[in-house]
Amino acid sequence: MTRADGGWVVHGTKGFATSATGARWAILLVDPAGPGGARHARGTAAGLLLLACDLTDPAVTVDTSWWDPVGIRATVSRAVRFNGAFFPHDRLIGEPGSYPTGQWQTAFVPHYAASFLGAAEAAYDYAPAYLKHQGKSGDPYVQHRVGRMAVDVDTARLRLRHVAGLCDERRPDQARIARSRARHVIEQTVRHCIRACGARCLVRPSPVERILRDLTFYQRHDNDDHVLAPIGRAALGEPYDPSFHKT
């Protein structure tokens, strides 16, 4: 990214550009201090820029061949190439640094948690019926796993409701860390289904095969260890970053 008269010129590639082939406008978070993803910026967070991008600009192209993931194959995301695209100053959204310092990224955390909860509920719908059909419902270890799934799903629902309540009460600081806690709890549930049902549940057309594959990919947007560490730091009164989960 380089400065130009009246704005900036951008070269490079943005991965995970979902809706790029359908949207006219998109947002782009960039680091004026150097190349690389904004969450790994070498400059200060106060210098990061959130820009409005016109996807019809001829200097912006979409790579439709990029998307070939291990999971969520029913979806599509793109890579977008910026070949000297010009962004005038009036395309800046907020002040420089507003996105990280205002912790706007935390607004996305409940979306992830809700997606994980839907997958966990689907796995929980499948497991008891499958285990009864296989005659395994009397196994105490299976009962423990199913019991843990029941508790986890209920806990996840309550945690998301708690997050919504904090937002309604306009308690943003508490809501931010509560969102991460909800996300962490929900991520753990599907593994109990797999351990209770065994390898057979991972053979197509079992829905668990797809659920595991989808979540394995989707959950990597933020590694769960990096989500859990800021939760611990917050509980210990240490500084933490609820947006990008930096250590």
PDB file of C-alpha atoms in Angstrom:
ATOM      1  CA  MET A   1       0.000   0.000   0.000  1.00  0.00           C
ATOM      2  CA  THR A   2       1.417   3.387  -1.012  1.00  0.00           C
ATOM      3  CA  ARG A   3       0.189   6.925  -0.654  1.00  0.00           C
ATOM      4  CA  ALA A   4      -0.960   8.789  -3.729  1.00  0.00           C
ATOM      5  CA  ASP A   5      -2.539  12.164  -4.403  1.00  0.00           C
ATOM      6  CA  GLY A   6      -5.934  12.070  -2.748  1.00  0.00           C
ATOM      7  CA  GLY A   7      -5.680   8.558  -1.351  1.00  0.00           C
ATOM      8  CA  TRP A   8      -3.828   5.246  -1.508  1.00  0.00           C
ATOM      9  CA  VAL A   9      -2.846   2.634  -4.096  1.00  0.00           C
ATOM     10  CA  VAL A  10      -3.136  -1.029  -3.099  1.00  0.00           C
ATOM     11  CA  HIS A  11      -1.381  -4.082  -4.542  1.00  0.00           C
ATOM     12  CA  GLY A  12      -1.855  -7.621  -3.272  1.00  0.00           C
ATOM     13  CA  THR A  13      -4.360 -10.374  -2.562  1.00  0.00           C
ATOM     14  CA  LYS A  14      -7.181 -10.754  -0.041  1.00  0.00           C
ATOM     15  CA  GLY A  15      -8.184 -14.338   0.751  1.00  0.00           C
ATOM     16  CA  PHE A  16     -11.556 -15.380   2.184  1.00  0.00           C
ATOM     17  CA  ALA A  17     -13.306 -12.633   0.208  1.00  0.00           C
ATOM     18  CA  THR A  18     -16.771 -14.076   0.679  1.00  0.00           C
ATOM     19  CA  SER A  19     -19.547 -12.650  -1.553  1.00  0.00           C
ATOM     20  CA  ALA A  20     -16.969 -11.009  -3.838  1.00  0.00           C
ATOM     21  CA  THR A  21     -18.799 -12.207  -6.946  1.00  0.00           C
ATOM     22  CA  GLY A  22     -22.150 -10.898  -5.716  1.00  0.00           C
ATOM     23  CA  ALA A  23     -21.422  -7.695  -3.823  1.00  0.00           C
ATOM     24  CA  ARG A  24     -20.702  -4.267  -5.300  1.00  0.00           C
ATOM     25  CA  TRP A  25     -18.978  -2.929  -2.178  1.00  0.00           C
ATOM     26  CA  ALA A  26     -16.761  -4.675   0.351  1.00  0.00           C
ATOM     27  CA  ILE A  27     -14.554  -3.675   3.281  1.00  0.00           C
ATOM     28  CA  LEU A  28     -10.785  -4.101   3.243  1.00  0.00           C
ATOM     29  CA  LEU A  29      -8.559  -3.854   6.326  1.00  0.00           C
ATOM     30  CA  VAL A  30      -5.025  -2.879   5.344  1.00  0.00           C
ATOM     31  CA  ASP A  31      -1.729  -2.023   7.000  1.00  0.00           C
ATOM     32  CA  PRO A  32       0.039   1.036   5.546  1.00  0.00           C
ATOM     33  CA  ALA A  33       3.264   0.014   7.331  1.00  0.00           C
ATOM     34  CA  GLY A  34       3.959  -2.990   5.107  1.00  0.00           C
ATOM     35  CA  PRO A  35       2.660  -6.159   3.436  1.00  0.00           C
ATOM     36  CA  GLY A  36       0.853  -8.972   5.180  1.00  0.00           C
ATOM     37  CA  GLY A  37      -2.444  -9.492   6.964  1.00  0.00           C
ATOM     38  CA  ALA A  38      -3.679  -6.628   9.115  1.00  0.00           C
ATOM     39  CA  ARG A  39      -3.988  -8.789  12.224  1.00  0.00           C
ATOM     40  CA  HIS A  40      -0.239  -9.451  11.961  1.00  0.00           C
ATOM     41  CA  ALA A  41       0.590  -5.814  11.277  1.00  0.00           C
ATOM     42  CA  ARG A  42       4.135  -4.679  11.915  1.00  0.00           C
ATOM     43  CA  GLY A  43       3.022  -1.116  12.582  1.00  0.00           C
ATOM     44  CA  THR A  44       0.771   0.040  15.399  1.00  0.00           C
ATOM     45  CA  ALA A  45      -2.888  -0.929  15.487  1.00  0.00           C
ATOM     46  CA  ALA A  46      -3.711   2.769  15.411  1.00  0.00           C
ATOM     47  CA  GLY A  47      -2.423   2.911  11.848  1.00  0.00           C
ATOM     48  CA  LEU A  48      -4.634   0.203  10.333  1.00  0.00           C
ATOM     49  CA  LEU A  49      -7.127   1.461   7.749  1.00  0.00           C
ATOM     50  CA  LEU A  50     -10.585   0.103   7.006  1.00  0.00           C
ATOM     51  CA  LEU A  51     -11.454   0.977   3.413  1.00  0.00           C
ATOM     52  CA  ALA A  52     -14.598   0.706   1.295  1.00  0.00           C
ATOM     53  CA  CYS A  53     -13.738  -1.219  -1.855  1.00  0.00           C
ATOM     54  CA  ASP A  54     -15.615  -0.898  -5.146  1.00  0.00           C
ATOM     55  CA  LEU A  55     -15.462  -4.416  -6.599  1.00  0.00           C
ATOM     56  CA  THR A  56     -16.342  -3.143 -10.092  1.00  0.00           C
ATOM     57  CA  ASP A  57     -13.008  -1.315 -10.302  1.00  0.00           C
ATOM     58  CA  PRO A  58     -11.070  -2.838 -13.253  1.00  0.00           C
ATOM     59  CA  ALA A  59      -7.971  -2.913 -11.028  1.00  0.00           C
ATOM     60  CA  VAL A  60      -9.779  -5.390  -8.761  1.00  0.00           C
ATOM     61  CA  THR A  61     -10.143  -8.971 -10.022  1.00  0.00           C
ATOM     62  CA  VAL A  62     -11.689 -12.062  -8.457  1.00  0.00           C
ATOM     63  CA  ASP A  63      -9.971 -15.462  -8.517  1.00  0.00           C
ATOM     64  CA  THR A  64     -12.798 -18.020  -8.679  1.00  0.00           C
ATOM     65  CA  SER A  65     -10.418 -21.001  -8.718  1.00  0.00           C
ATOM     66  CA  TRP A  66      -8.970 -20.348  -5.262  1.00  0.00           C
ATOM     67  CA  TRP A  67     -11.690 -22.019  -3.178  1.00  0.00           C
ATOM     68  CA  ASP A  68     -10.955 -25.756  -2.723  1.00  0.00           C
ATOM     69  CA  PRO A  69     -11.150 -26.394   1.042  1.00  0.00           C
ATOM     70  CA  VAL A  70     -11.353 -29.618   3.007  1.00  0.00           C
ATOM     71  CA  GLY A  71     -14.729 -28.578   4.457  1.00  0.00           C
ATOM     72  CA  ILE A  72     -17.785 -26.344   3.962  1.00  0.00           C
ATOM     73  CA  ARG A  73     -17.881 -27.325   0.303  1.00  0.00           C
ATOM     74  CA  ALA A  74     -21.474 -26.144   0.011  1.00  0.00           C
ATOM     75  CA  THR A  75     -20.181 -22.593   0.448  1.00  0.00           C
ATOM     76  CA  VAL A  76     -17.832 -20.480  -1.614  1.00  0.00           C
ATOM     77  CA  SER A  77     -15.281 -17.799  -0.830  1.00  0.00           C
ATOM     78  CA  ARG A  78     -12.895 -16.069  -3.181  1.00  0.00           C
ATOM     79  CA  ALA A  79      -9.469 -14.529  -3.454  1.00  0.00           C
ATOM     80  CA  VAL A  80      -9.464 -10.935  -4.695  1.00  0.00           C
ATOM     81  CA  ARG A  81      -6.443  -9.422  -6.456  1.00  0.00           C
ATOM     82  CA  PHE A  82      -5.653  -5.726  -6.183  1.00  0.00           C
ATOM     83  CA  ASN A  83      -3.544  -4.587  -9.117  1.00  0.00           C
ATOM     84  CA  GLY A  84      -2.825  -0.974  -8.257  1.00  0.00           C
ATOM     85  CA  ALA A  85      -6.385  -0.223  -7.120  1.00  0.00           C
ATOM     86  CA  PHE A  86      -6.854   3.398  -6.060  1.00  0.00           C
ATOM     87  CA  PHE A  87      -8.739   4.219  -2.860  1.00  0.00           C
ATOM     88  CA  PRO A  88      -9.565   7.932  -2.412  1.00  0.00           C
ATOM     89  CA  HIS A  89      -9.577   9.389   1.087  1.00  0.00           C
ATOM     90  CA  ASP A  90     -13.371   9.369   1.244  1.00  0.00           C
ATOM     91  CA  ARG A  91     -13.311   5.559   1.145  1.00  0.00           C
ATOM     92  CA  LEU A  92     -11.854   5.436   4.665  1.00  0.00           C
ATOM     93  CA  ILE A  93     -14.372   4.025   7.160  1.00  0.00           C
ATOM     94  CA  GLY A  94     -13.962   5.629  10.573  1.00  0.00           C
ATOM     95  CA  GLU A  95     -10.669   7.033  11.769  1.00  0.00           C
ATOM     96  CA  PRO A  96      -7.334   5.220  11.242  1.00  0.00           C
ATOM     97  CA  GLY A  97      -7.145   2.438  13.799  1.00  0.00           C
ATOM     98  CA  SER A  98     -10.869   2.492  14.600  1.00  0.00           C
ATOM     99  CA  TYR A  99     -11.397  -1.155  13.680  1.00  0.00           C
ATOM    100  CA  PRO A 100      -8.864  -2.691  16.120  1.00  0.00           C
ATOM    101  CA  THR A 101      -8.914  -0.037  18.846  1.00  0.00           C
ATOM    102  CA  GLY A 102     -12.718   0.079  18.846  1.00  0.00           C
ATOM    103  CA  GLN A 103     -12.744  -3.737  18.949  1.00  0.00           C
ATOM    104  CA  TRP A 104     -15.186  -3.934  16.037  1.00  0.00           C
ATOM    105  CA  GLN A 105     -13.927  -7.452  15.265  1.00  0.00           C
ATOM    106  CA  THR A 106     -15.604  -8.763  18.421  1.00  0.00           C
ATOM    107  CA  ALA A 107     -19.008  -8.240  16.797  1.00  0.00           C
ATOM    108  CA  PHE A 108     -18.281 -11.300  14.641  1.00  0.00           C
ATOM    109  CA  VAL A 109     -17.608 -13.674  17.548  1.00  0.00           C
ATOM    110  CA  PRO A 110     -21.288 -14.482  18.279  1.00  0.00           C
ATOM    111  CA  HIS A 111     -21.758 -15.296  14.579  1.00  0.00           C
ATOM    112  CA  TYR A 112     -19.103 -17.990  14.847  1.00  0.00           C
ATOM    113  CA  ALA A 113     -20.569 -19.256  18.105  1.00  0.00           C
ATOM    114  CA  ALA A 114     -24.075 -19.486  16.617  1.00  0.00           C
ATOM    115  CA  SER A 115     -22.732 -21.421  13.611  1.00  0.00           C
ATOM    116  CA  PHE A 116     -20.900 -23.832  15.902  1.00  0.00           C
ATOM    117  CA  LEU A 117     -24.045 -24.243  17.997  1.00  0.00           C
ATOM    118  CA  GLY A 118     -26.066 -25.209  14.920  1.00  0.00           C
ATOM    119  CA  ALA A 119     -23.502 -27.901  14.092  1.00  0.00           C
ATOM    120  CA  ALA A 120     -23.425 -29.127  17.696  1.00  0.00           C
ATOM    121  CA  GLU A 121     -27.223 -29.343  17.789  1.00  0.00           C
ATOM    122  CA  ALA A 122     -27.211 -31.343  14.543  1.00  0.00           C
ATOM    123  CA  ALA A 123     -24.660 -33.780  15.975  1.00  0.00           C
ATOM    124  CA  TYR A 124     -26.688 -34.073  19.181  1.00  0.00           C
ATOM    125  CA  ASP A 125     -29.867 -34.744  17.183  1.00  0.00           C
ATOM    126  CA  TYR A 126     -28.074 -37.558  15.385  1.00  0.00           C
ATOM    127  CA  ALA A 127     -26.186 -39.256  18.231  1.00  0.00           C
ATOM    128  CA  PRO A 128     -28.959 -40.559  20.556  1.00  0.00           C
ATOM    129  CA  ALA A 129     -31.018 -41.979  17.676  1.00  0.00           C
ATOM    130  CA  TYR A 130     -27.969 -43.648  16.157  1.00  0.00           C
ATOM    131  CA  LEU A 131     -26.795 -45.096  19.479  1.00  0.00           C
ATOM    132  CA  LYS A 132     -30.239 -46.509  20.261  1.00  0.00           C
ATOM    133  CA  HIS A 133     -30.393 -48.090  16.814  1.00  0.00           C
ATOM    134  CA  GLN A 134     -26.971 -49.691  17.385  1.00  0.00           C
ATOM    135  CA  GLY A 135     -27.971 -50.988  20.809  1.00  0.00           C
ATOM    136  CA  LYS A 136     -25.261 -48.981  22.574  1.00  0.00           C
ATOM    137  CA  SER A 137     -27.444 -46.859  24.832  1.00  0.00           C
ATOM    138  CA  GLY A 138     -26.747 -49.084  27.839  1.00  0.00           C
ATOM    139  CA  ASP A 139     -22.980 -48.483  27.734  1.00  0.00           C
ATOM    140  CA  PRO A 140     -22.070 -46.192  30.689  1.00  0.00           C
ATOM    141  CA  TYR A 141     -19.261 -44.526  28.720  1.00  0.00           C
ATOM    142  CA  VAL A 142     -21.651 -43.762  25.881  1.00  0.00           C
ATOM    143  CA  GLN A 143     -24.105 -42.392  28.431  1.00  0.00           C
ATOM    144  CA  HIS A 144     -21.389 -40.093  29.799  1.00  0.00           C
ATOM    145  CA  ARG A 145     -20.638 -38.744  26.320  1.00  0.00           C
ATOM    146  CA  VAL A 146     -24.296 -38.162  25.482  1.00  0.00           C
ATOM    147  CA  GLY A 147     -24.842 -36.551  28.865  1.00  0.00           C
ATOM    148  CA  ARG A 148     -21.923 -34.221  28.260  1.00  0.00           C
ATOM    149  CA  MET A 149     -23.347 -33.300  24.853  1.00  0.00           C
ATOM    150  CA  ALA A 150     -26.723 -32.489  26.433  1.00  0.00           C
ATOM    151  CA  VAL A 151     -25.075 -30.266  29.037  1.00  0.00           C
ATOM    152  CA  ASP A 152     -22.822 -28.575  26.475  1.00  0.00           C
ATOM    153  CA  VAL A 153     -25.677 -27.765  24.095  1.00  0.00           C
ATOM    154  CA  ASP A 154     -27.785 -26.301  26.898  1.00  0.00           C
ATOM    155  CA  THR A 155     -24.782 -24.370  28.204  1.00  0.00           C
ATOM    156  CA  ALA A 156     -24.088 -22.989  24.738  1.00  0.00           C
ATOM    157  CA  ARG A 157     -27.660 -21.770  24.344  1.00  0.00           C
ATOM    158  CA  LEU A 158     -27.542 -20.098  27.758  1.00  0.00           C
ATOM    159  CA  ARG A 159     -24.180 -18.477  27.025  1.00  0.00           C
ATOM    160  CA  LEU A 160     -25.411 -16.976  23.760  1.00  0.00           C
ATOM    161  CA  ARG A 161     -28.511 -15.701  25.552  1.00  0.00           C
ATOM    162  CA  HIS A 162     -26.225 -14.189  28.193  1.00  0.00           C
ATOM    163  CA  VAL A 163     -24.172 -12.442  25.497  1.00  0.00           C
ATOM    164  CA  ALA A 164     -27.355 -11.052  23.934  1.00  0.00           C
ATOM    165  CA  GLY A 165     -28.471  -9.792  27.346  1.00  0.00           C
ATOM    166  CA  LEU A 166     -25.176  -7.997  27.954  1.00  0.00           C
ATOM    167  CA  CYS A 167     -25.476  -6.334  24.543  1.00  0.00           C
ATOM    168  CA  ASP A 168     -29.053  -5.261  25.296  1.00  0.00           C
ATOM    169  CA  GLU A 169     -27.861  -3.828  28.614  1.00  0.00           C
ATOM    170  CA  ARG A 170     -25.132  -1.878  26.779  1.00  0.00           C
ATOM    171  CA  ARG A 171     -22.283  -3.543  28.663  1.00  0.00           C
ATOM    172  CA  PRO A 172     -19.825  -3.911  25.773  1.00  0.00           C
ATOM    173  CA  ASP A 173     -16.717  -4.804  27.787  1.00  0.00           C
ATOM    174  CA  GLN A 174     -18.429  -7.712  29.516  1.00  0.00           C
ATOM    175  CA  ALA A 175     -20.114  -8.788  26.270  1.00  0.00           C
ATOM    176  CA  ARG A 176     -16.807  -9.002  24.388  1.00  0.00           C
ATOM    177  CA  ILE A 177     -15.189 -11.542  26.682  1.00  0.00           C
ATOM    178  CA  ALA A 178     -18.503 -13.398  27.172  1.00  0.00           C
ATOM    179  CA  ARG A 179     -18.657 -13.885  23.392  1.00  0.00           C
ATOM    180  CA  SER A 180     -15.269 -15.583  23.408  1.00  0.00           C
ATOM    181  CA  ARG A 181     -16.305 -17.801  26.313  1.00  0.00           C
ATOM    182  CA  ALA A 182     -19.422 -18.891  24.430  1.00  0.00           C
ATOM    183  CA  ARG A 183     -17.410 -19.622  21.304  1.00  0.00           C
ATOM    184  CA  HIS A 184     -14.927 -21.790  23.234  1.00  0.00           C
ATOM    185  CA  VAL A 185     -17.605 -23.831  25.008  1.00  0.00           C
ATOM    186  CA  ILE A 186     -19.554 -24.554  21.837  1.00  0.00           C
ATOM    187  CA  GLU A 187     -16.488 -25.718  19.903  1.00  0.00           C
ATOM    188  CA  GLN A 188     -15.973 -28.689  22.228  1.00  0.00           C
ATOM    189  CA  THR A 189     -19.284 -30.483  21.687  1.00  0.00           C
ATOM    190  CA  VAL A 190     -18.977 -32.493  18.441  1.00  0.00           C
ATOM    191  CA  ARG A 191     -16.006 -34.566  19.666  1.00  0.00           C
ATOM    192  CA  HIS A 192     -18.288 -36.251  22.248  1.00  0.00           C
ATOM    193  CA  CYS A 193     -20.594 -37.403  19.452  1.00  0.00           C
ATOM    194  CA  ILE A 194     -17.687 -38.932  17.540  1.00  0.00           C
ATOM    195  CA  ARG A 195     -16.300 -40.740  20.587  1.00  0.00           C
ATOM    196  CA  ALA A 196     -19.703 -42.138  21.485  1.00  0.00           C
ATOM    197  CA  CYS A 197     -20.740 -43.196  17.971  1.00  0.00           C
ATOM    198  CA  GLY A 198     -17.358 -44.411  16.714  1.00  0.00           C
ATOM    199  CA  ALA A 199     -15.856 -44.553  13.240  1.00  0.00           C
ATOM    200  CA  ARG A 200     -19.112 -45.543  11.546  1.00  0.00           C
ATOM    201  CA  CYS A 201     -20.543 -42.049  12.106  1.00  0.00           C
ATOM    202  CA  LEU A 202     -17.708 -40.619   9.987  1.00  0.00           C
ATOM    203  CA  VAL A 203     -18.668 -42.639   6.911  1.00  0.00           C
ATOM    204  CA  ARG A 204     -20.888 -40.963   4.321  1.00  0.00           C
ATOM    205  CA  PRO A 205     -23.818 -40.363   4.206  1.00  0.00           C
ATOM    206  CA  SER A 206     -23.674 -39.797   7.978  1.00  0.00           C
ATOM    207  CA  PRO A 207     -24.231 -36.079   8.686  1.00  0.00           C
ATOM    208  CA  VAL A 208     -21.502 -36.180  11.337  1.00  0.00           C
ATOM    209  CA  GLU A 209     -18.876 -36.756   8.630  1.00  0.00           C
ATOM    210  CA  ARG A 210     -19.799 -33.442   7.042  1.00  0.00           C
ATOM    211  CA  ILE A 211     -20.222 -31.636  10.370  1.00  0.00           C
ATOM    212  CA  LEU A 212     -16.730 -32.659  11.504  1.00  0.00           C
ATOM    213  CA  ARG A 213     -15.192 -31.731   8.146  1.00  0.00           C
ATOM    214  CA  ASP A 214     -16.934 -28.365   8.055  1.00  0.00           C
ATOM    215  CA  LEU A 215     -16.090 -27.415  11.638  1.00  0.00           C
ATOM    216  CA  THR A 216     -12.476 -28.576  11.345  1.00  0.00           C
ATOM    217  CA  PHE A 217     -12.032 -26.001   8.616  1.00  0.00           C
ATOM    218  CA  TYR A 218     -14.316 -23.253   9.906  1.00  0.00           C
ATOM    219  CA  GLN A 219     -12.916 -23.248  13.434  1.00  0.00           C
ATOM    220  CA  ARG A 220      -9.418 -22.503  12.176  1.00  0.00           C
ATOM    221  CA  HIS A 221     -10.280 -18.865  11.555  1.00  0.00           C
ATOM    222  CA  ASP A 222      -9.176 -18.364  15.139  1.00  0.00           C
ATOM    223  CA  ASN A 223      -7.372 -21.227  16.831  1.00  0.00           C
ATOM    224  CA  ASP A 224      -9.223 -22.234  19.989  1.00  0.00           C
ATOM    225  CA  ASP A 225      -6.026 -21.984  22.057  1.00  0.00           C
ATOM    226  CA  HIS A 226      -5.760 -18.331  21.011  1.00  0.00           C
ATOM    227  CA  VAL A 227      -9.394 -17.778  21.956  1.00  0.00           C
ATOM    228  CA  LEU A 228      -8.963 -19.405  25.376  1.00  0.00           C
ATOM    229  CA  ALA A 229      -5.780 -17.527  26.348  1.00  0.00           C
ATOM    230  CA  PRO A 230      -7.415 -14.049  26.388  1.00  0.00           C
ATOM    231  CA  ILE A 231     -10.250 -15.492  28.480  1.00  0.00           C
ATOM    232  CA  GLY A 232      -7.651 -16.561  31.050  1.00  0.00           C
ATOM    233  CA  ARG A 233      -5.853 -13.231  30.882  1.00  0.00           C
ATOM    234  CA  ALA A 234      -9.118 -11.380  31.458  1.00  0.00           C
ATOM    235  CA  ALA A 235      -9.904 -13.559  34.483  1.00  0.00           C
ATOM    236  CA  LEU A 236      -6.421 -12.837  35.864  1.00  0.00           C
ATOM    237  CA  GLY A 237      -6.721  -9.105  35.303  1.00  0.00           C
ATOM    238  CA  GLU A 238      -4.028  -9.110  32.603  1.00  0.00           C
ATOM    239  CA  PRO A 239      -4.286  -7.055  29.382  1.00  0.00           C
ATOM    240  CA  TYR A 240      -5.959  -8.998  26.583  1.00  0.00           C
ATOM    241  CA  ASP A 241      -7.055  -8.547  22.982  1.00  0.00           C
ATOM    242  CA  PRO A 242     -10.615  -9.855  22.395  1.00  0.00           C
ATOM    243  CA  SER A 243     -10.541  -8.875  18.722  1.00  0.00           C
ATOM    244  CA  PHE A 244      -7.573 -10.670  17.156  1.00  0.00           C
ATOM    245  CA  HIS A 245      -6.759 -12.940  20.155  1.00  0.00           C
ATOM    246  CA  LYS A 246      -3.128 -11.880  20.222  1.00  0.00           C
ATOM    247  CA  THR A 247      -0.947 -13.011  23.095  1.00  0.00           C
TER     248      THR A 247
END
